[in-house]
Every structure is written in structure tokens, then in C-alpha cells.
Amino acid sequence: MAKEALKFALMFVLLILAQVVVFNHICLFGVAIPLVFIYFVIKLPLTLGINWVMTLSFLLGLTVDIMSNTQGMNALACTILAVTRAPVLHLYMPRQETISNPEISCNTVGTAVFMKYALTLCAIYCALFFIIESLTFFDPMLLALKIVSSTLLTFVVIMAFDSLASSAK
């Protein structure tokens, strides 16, 4: 248990540093921003209580907000993402199937289920983040372009992270 807690603490710190130092400075074609720190929320174990998931997600978003000067946008979006995480997984998981390992990955739930789960959570997060950022539908086409492109870029990077983590085991 302590080994798992240390692993997630290290992941928390490394993802925040990667987001703030590297990924915040990437903006493809002026619209696509990789928001890869949400990989932490995606990977949290299923056995972790909702209060812990919401607290850790809020702290993750708040830390990124403080370091990125984004006035609570990530904290709000991460907290909402924490609430939607379990229902989204149950949407794609067969009801009779049980998971032996509570950590969600391609190896534990299957590649197709994990990809649908991660893509849906990326889309939810990016939609929340960019709607909160604009606080209006000033240009719905630009807003939709930012949401779709950032979702796809974030999804690709998260899948790369997961494949690296799976091959390292």
C-alpha cells in the first residue's frame, strides 16, 4: 500500500512539473494544448473513495493553476472530472466483468475500453476547461476547434504515457 501511495505521489509531482515546464509551452496551430496532467486522475485506482479522488483531483488542478496562473480553471475542471470518472468507466465496462487490479490501464481493462475511457475523460476535461476559459460562446467554431484538437492531442500523449508505463512493468 505504501508503495502504491509513493508511486502516485511521484506521478502527481512529475505530471505537474511536465505540464508546467513543458506542455504549457506547446500550442499546435494556435489551438491544440496538451493537458496531460489529467493522466493522474485517469490512473487513480477504482478502490479509492470518491472523497479522496475529488480531493486529489482538486489539489492537482489547484497546483497547476498556481503554477500556470489560470485562476482556478483547472481546479474546477479536475474536480468535475473526478466526479465523472467512475460513471464513464462503467459506461464502457461490461457489467459482469470484474477487474483484478484496481488500477486502470490497457492491461487491466483492455485496450479498447481504456481508449474509450481515456478519450471520453479527455473530451470532458477539455470541454470544461475551454468553456470555463472563455465564459461565453464568443466564437463557437474556435471553441469547438480548441476542444477537439486539444482532446486529440491530450489523448495521444496520454496513450503514449500509458504504453510507456505498461512496458516498464
PDB file of C-alpha atoms in Angstrom:
ATOM      1  CA  MET A   1       0.000   0.000   0.000  1.00  0.00           C
ATOM      2  CA  ALA A   2       2.814   2.411   0.855  1.00  0.00           C
ATOM      3  CA  LYS A   3       4.499   1.525  -2.434  1.00  0.00           C
ATOM      4  CA  GLU A   4       1.334   2.464  -4.353  1.00  0.00           C
ATOM      5  CA  ALA A   5       0.966   5.735  -2.424  1.00  0.00           C
ATOM      6  CA  LEU A   6       4.589   6.626  -3.188  1.00  0.00           C
ATOM      7  CA  LYS A   7       4.062   5.773  -6.865  1.00  0.00           C
ATOM      8  CA  PHE A   8       1.031   8.055  -7.121  1.00  0.00           C
ATOM      9  CA  ALA A   9       2.761  10.845  -5.183  1.00  0.00           C
ATOM     10  CA  LEU A  10       5.680  10.680  -7.597  1.00  0.00           C
ATOM     11  CA  MET A  11       3.291  10.629 -10.567  1.00  0.00           C
ATOM     12  CA  PHE A  12       1.474  13.673  -9.112  1.00  0.00           C
ATOM     13  CA  VAL A  13       4.688  15.689  -8.878  1.00  0.00           C
ATOM     14  CA  LEU A  14       6.131  14.571 -12.222  1.00  0.00           C
ATOM     15  CA  LEU A  15       2.955  15.261 -14.173  1.00  0.00           C
ATOM     16  CA  ILE A  16       2.611  18.725 -12.657  1.00  0.00           C
ATOM     17  CA  LEU A  17       6.228  19.538 -13.470  1.00  0.00           C
ATOM     18  CA  ALA A  18       5.877  18.162 -17.010  1.00  0.00           C
ATOM     19  CA  GLN A  19       2.707  20.190 -17.569  1.00  0.00           C
ATOM     20  CA  VAL A  20       4.095  23.442 -16.208  1.00  0.00           C
ATOM     21  CA  VAL A  21       7.612  23.222 -17.636  1.00  0.00           C
ATOM     22  CA  VAL A  22       6.995  21.541 -20.994  1.00  0.00           C
ATOM     23  CA  PHE A  23       3.376  21.101 -22.064  1.00  0.00           C
ATOM     24  CA  ASN A  24       2.119  24.585 -21.141  1.00  0.00           C
ATOM     25  CA  HIS A  25       4.501  25.945 -23.762  1.00  0.00           C
ATOM     26  CA  ILE A  26       3.172  23.738 -26.571  1.00  0.00           C
ATOM     27  CA  CYS A  27       0.338  25.123 -28.656  1.00  0.00           C
ATOM     28  CA  LEU A  28      -0.051  23.419 -32.028  1.00  0.00           C
ATOM     29  CA  PHE A  29      -1.511  25.647 -34.748  1.00  0.00           C
ATOM     30  CA  GLY A  30      -2.613  28.124 -32.087  1.00  0.00           C
ATOM     31  CA  VAL A  31      -5.408  25.873 -30.815  1.00  0.00           C
ATOM     32  CA  ALA A  32      -4.206  22.474 -29.533  1.00  0.00           C
ATOM     33  CA  ILE A  33      -2.805  22.418 -25.989  1.00  0.00           C
ATOM     34  CA  PRO A  34      -1.808  19.092 -24.393  1.00  0.00           C
ATOM     35  CA  LEU A  35      -3.309  18.912 -20.899  1.00  0.00           C
ATOM     36  CA  VAL A  36      -1.553  15.710 -19.867  1.00  0.00           C
ATOM     37  CA  PHE A  37      -1.632  16.156 -16.093  1.00  0.00           C
ATOM     38  CA  ILE A  38      -5.155  14.680 -16.100  1.00  0.00           C
ATOM     39  CA  TYR A  39      -3.459  11.299 -16.640  1.00  0.00           C
ATOM     40  CA  PHE A  40      -3.168  11.246 -12.842  1.00  0.00           C
ATOM     41  CA  VAL A  41      -6.962  11.371 -12.443  1.00  0.00           C
ATOM     42  CA  ILE A  42      -7.416   8.762 -15.160  1.00  0.00           C
ATOM     43  CA  LYS A  43      -4.992   6.355 -13.452  1.00  0.00           C
ATOM     44  CA  LEU A  44      -6.299   6.634  -9.877  1.00  0.00           C
ATOM     45  CA  PRO A  45      -7.369   3.212  -8.530  1.00  0.00           C
ATOM     46  CA  LEU A  46     -11.025   2.236  -8.603  1.00  0.00           C
ATOM     47  CA  THR A  47     -10.896   1.253  -4.936  1.00  0.00           C
ATOM     48  CA  LEU A  48     -10.062   4.808  -3.882  1.00  0.00           C
ATOM     49  CA  GLY A  49     -13.082   6.543  -2.343  1.00  0.00           C
ATOM     50  CA  ILE A  50     -14.791   9.386  -4.175  1.00  0.00           C
ATOM     51  CA  ASN A  51     -13.810  11.865  -1.445  1.00  0.00           C
ATOM     52  CA  TRP A  52     -10.129  11.039  -1.936  1.00  0.00           C
ATOM     53  CA  VAL A  53     -10.448  11.164  -5.717  1.00  0.00           C
ATOM     54  CA  MET A  54     -12.139  14.571  -5.577  1.00  0.00           C
ATOM     55  CA  THR A  55      -9.618  15.934  -3.071  1.00  0.00           C
ATOM     56  CA  LEU A  56      -6.597  14.720  -5.025  1.00  0.00           C
ATOM     57  CA  SER A  57      -8.074  15.992  -8.292  1.00  0.00           C
ATOM     58  CA  PHE A  58      -8.805  19.396  -6.787  1.00  0.00           C
ATOM     59  CA  LEU A  59      -5.253  19.631  -5.399  1.00  0.00           C
ATOM     60  CA  LEU A  60      -3.845  18.595  -8.771  1.00  0.00           C
ATOM     61  CA  GLY A  61      -5.832  21.277 -10.582  1.00  0.00           C
ATOM     62  CA  LEU A  62      -5.102  23.893  -7.936  1.00  0.00           C
ATOM     63  CA  THR A  63      -1.362  23.220  -8.105  1.00  0.00           C
ATOM     64  CA  VAL A  64      -1.370  23.551 -11.892  1.00  0.00           C
ATOM     65  CA  ASP A  65      -3.467  26.736 -11.545  1.00  0.00           C
ATOM     66  CA  ILE A  66      -0.990  28.265  -9.116  1.00  0.00           C
ATOM     67  CA  MET A  67       1.993  27.420 -11.303  1.00  0.00           C
ATOM     68  CA  SER A  68       0.269  28.400 -14.565  1.00  0.00           C
ATOM     69  CA  ASN A  69      -1.660  31.455 -13.326  1.00  0.00           C
ATOM     70  CA  THR A  70      -5.021  30.176 -14.596  1.00  0.00           C
ATOM     71  CA  GLN A  71      -7.301  31.393 -11.749  1.00  0.00           C
ATOM     72  CA  GLY A  72      -8.931  28.116 -10.692  1.00  0.00           C
ATOM     73  CA  MET A  73      -9.954  26.841 -14.123  1.00  0.00           C
ATOM     74  CA  ASN A  74      -8.012  23.593 -13.756  1.00  0.00           C
ATOM     75  CA  ALA A  75      -9.178  23.054 -10.179  1.00  0.00           C
ATOM     76  CA  LEU A  76     -12.836  23.280 -11.191  1.00  0.00           C
ATOM     77  CA  ALA A  77     -12.427  21.127 -14.298  1.00  0.00           C
ATOM     78  CA  CYS A  78     -10.378  18.494 -12.413  1.00  0.00           C
ATOM     79  CA  THR A  79     -12.959  18.270  -9.630  1.00  0.00           C
ATOM     80  CA  ILE A  80     -15.772  17.742 -12.128  1.00  0.00           C
ATOM     81  CA  LEU A  81     -13.604  15.197 -13.954  1.00  0.00           C
ATOM     82  CA  ALA A  82     -13.156  13.288 -10.681  1.00  0.00           C
ATOM     83  CA  VAL A  83     -16.920  13.010 -10.292  1.00  0.00           C
ATOM     84  CA  THR A  84     -17.444  11.767 -13.851  1.00  0.00           C
ATOM     85  CA  ARG A  85     -14.570   9.253 -13.817  1.00  0.00           C
ATOM     86  CA  ALA A  86     -16.395   6.232 -12.370  1.00  0.00           C
ATOM     87  CA  PRO A  87     -19.633   6.637 -14.369  1.00  0.00           C
ATOM     88  CA  VAL A  88     -17.635   6.943 -17.597  1.00  0.00           C
ATOM     89  CA  LEU A  89     -15.725   3.742 -16.834  1.00  0.00           C
ATOM     90  CA  HIS A  90     -18.942   1.885 -16.006  1.00  0.00           C
ATOM     91  CA  LEU A  91     -20.355   3.112 -19.303  1.00  0.00           C
ATOM     92  CA  TYR A  92     -17.712   1.129 -21.209  1.00  0.00           C
ATOM     93  CA  MET A  93     -17.096  -1.832 -18.884  1.00  0.00           C
ATOM     94  CA  PRO A  94     -19.284  -4.908 -19.260  1.00  0.00           C
ATOM     95  CA  ARG A  95     -21.424  -5.302 -16.131  1.00  0.00           C
ATOM     96  CA  GLN A  96     -20.446  -8.904 -15.384  1.00  0.00           C
ATOM     97  CA  GLU A  97     -16.718  -8.316 -15.802  1.00  0.00           C
ATOM     98  CA  THR A  98     -14.611  -7.661 -12.705  1.00  0.00           C
ATOM     99  CA  ILE A  99     -11.162  -6.160 -12.603  1.00  0.00           C
ATOM    100  CA  SER A 100      -8.453  -7.994 -10.692  1.00  0.00           C
ATOM    101  CA  ASN A 101      -6.189  -4.924 -10.454  1.00  0.00           C
ATOM    102  CA  PRO A 102      -7.952  -1.695  -9.353  1.00  0.00           C
ATOM    103  CA  GLU A 103      -5.514   0.493 -11.326  1.00  0.00           C
ATOM    104  CA  ILE A 104      -6.972   1.383 -14.709  1.00  0.00           C
ATOM    105  CA  SER A 105      -4.716   0.724 -17.701  1.00  0.00           C
ATOM    106  CA  CYS A 106      -4.699  -1.017 -21.076  1.00  0.00           C
ATOM    107  CA  ASN A 107      -3.532  -4.204 -19.356  1.00  0.00           C
ATOM    108  CA  THR A 108      -6.282  -4.317 -16.721  1.00  0.00           C
ATOM    109  CA  VAL A 109      -9.401  -3.260 -18.630  1.00  0.00           C
ATOM    110  CA  GLY A 110      -8.347  -3.916 -22.210  1.00  0.00           C
ATOM    111  CA  THR A 111      -7.078  -1.558 -24.848  1.00  0.00           C
ATOM    112  CA  ALA A 112     -10.443  -0.719 -26.418  1.00  0.00           C
ATOM    113  CA  VAL A 113     -12.130   0.038 -23.092  1.00  0.00           C
ATOM    114  CA  PHE A 114      -9.171   2.087 -21.856  1.00  0.00           C
ATOM    115  CA  MET A 115      -9.007   4.078 -25.080  1.00  0.00           C
ATOM    116  CA  LYS A 116     -12.738   4.908 -24.957  1.00  0.00           C
ATOM    117  CA  TYR A 117     -12.471   5.753 -21.240  1.00  0.00           C
ATOM    118  CA  ALA A 118      -9.420   7.997 -21.685  1.00  0.00           C
ATOM    119  CA  LEU A 119     -10.793   9.715 -24.796  1.00  0.00           C
ATOM    120  CA  THR A 120     -14.103  10.464 -23.085  1.00  0.00           C
ATOM    121  CA  LEU A 121     -12.396  11.890 -19.994  1.00  0.00           C
ATOM    122  CA  CYS A 122     -10.049  13.973 -22.174  1.00  0.00           C
ATOM    123  CA  ALA A 123     -13.038  15.334 -24.087  1.00  0.00           C
ATOM    124  CA  ILE A 124     -14.923  16.151 -20.881  1.00  0.00           C
ATOM    125  CA  TYR A 125     -11.903  17.887 -19.378  1.00  0.00           C
ATOM    126  CA  CYS A 126     -11.042  19.887 -22.498  1.00  0.00           C
ATOM    127  CA  ALA A 127     -14.661  20.958 -22.984  1.00  0.00           C
ATOM    128  CA  LEU A 128     -14.900  22.102 -19.366  1.00  0.00           C
ATOM    129  CA  PHE A 129     -11.533  23.846 -19.441  1.00  0.00           C
ATOM    130  CA  PHE A 130     -12.144  25.821 -22.635  1.00  0.00           C
ATOM    131  CA  ILE A 131     -15.739  26.722 -21.760  1.00  0.00           C
ATOM    132  CA  ILE A 132     -14.570  27.974 -18.345  1.00  0.00           C
ATOM    133  CA  GLU A 133     -11.724  29.838 -20.049  1.00  0.00           C
ATOM    134  CA  SER A 134     -13.988  31.653 -22.472  1.00  0.00           C
ATOM    135  CA  LEU A 135     -17.030  32.027 -20.142  1.00  0.00           C
ATOM    136  CA  THR A 136     -19.020  32.679 -23.288  1.00  0.00           C
ATOM    137  CA  PHE A 137     -19.646  31.172 -26.675  1.00  0.00           C
ATOM    138  CA  PHE A 138     -17.810  34.090 -28.304  1.00  0.00           C
ATOM    139  CA  ASP A 139     -16.791  32.079 -31.353  1.00  0.00           C
ATOM    140  CA  PRO A 140     -18.348  28.622 -31.248  1.00  0.00           C
ATOM    141  CA  MET A 141     -16.246  27.333 -34.155  1.00  0.00           C
ATOM    142  CA  LEU A 142     -12.970  28.347 -32.491  1.00  0.00           C
ATOM    143  CA  LEU A 143     -14.176  26.918 -29.184  1.00  0.00           C
ATOM    144  CA  ALA A 144     -15.098  23.609 -30.851  1.00  0.00           C
ATOM    145  CA  LEU A 145     -11.766  23.531 -32.684  1.00  0.00           C
ATOM    146  CA  LYS A 146      -9.853  24.095 -29.435  1.00  0.00           C
ATOM    147  CA  ILE A 147     -11.836  21.391 -27.645  1.00  0.00           C
ATOM    148  CA  VAL A 148     -11.460  18.785 -30.399  1.00  0.00           C
ATOM    149  CA  SER A 149      -7.801  19.462 -31.185  1.00  0.00           C
ATOM    150  CA  SER A 150      -6.736  19.634 -27.527  1.00  0.00           C
ATOM    151  CA  THR A 151      -8.708  16.471 -26.773  1.00  0.00           C
ATOM    152  CA  LEU A 152      -6.976  14.558 -29.548  1.00  0.00           C
ATOM    153  CA  LEU A 153      -3.504  15.861 -28.666  1.00  0.00           C
ATOM    154  CA  THR A 154      -4.015  15.130 -24.963  1.00  0.00           C
ATOM    155  CA  PHE A 155      -5.364  11.665 -25.783  1.00  0.00           C
ATOM    156  CA  VAL A 156      -2.366  10.793 -27.969  1.00  0.00           C
ATOM    157  CA  VAL A 157       0.126  11.892 -25.302  1.00  0.00           C
ATOM    158  CA  ILE A 158      -1.783  10.045 -22.546  1.00  0.00           C
ATOM    159  CA  MET A 159      -1.831   6.854 -24.617  1.00  0.00           C
ATOM    160  CA  ALA A 160       1.922   7.242 -25.133  1.00  0.00           C
ATOM    161  CA  PHE A 161       2.412   7.657 -21.373  1.00  0.00           C
ATOM    162  CA  ASP A 162       0.303   4.585 -20.674  1.00  0.00           C
ATOM    163  CA  SER A 163       2.162   2.470 -23.187  1.00  0.00           C
ATOM    164  CA  LEU A 164       5.467   3.539 -21.646  1.00  0.00           C
ATOM    165  CA  ALA A 165       4.185   2.757 -18.156  1.00  0.00           C
ATOM    166  CA  SER A 166       2.865  -0.630 -19.290  1.00  0.00           C
ATOM    167  CA  SER A 167       6.117  -1.599 -20.995  1.00  0.00           C
ATOM    168  CA  ALA A 168       8.158  -0.560 -17.949  1.00  0.00           C
ATOM    169  CA  LYS A 169       6.435  -3.167 -15.752  1.00  0.00           C
TER     170      LYS A 169
END
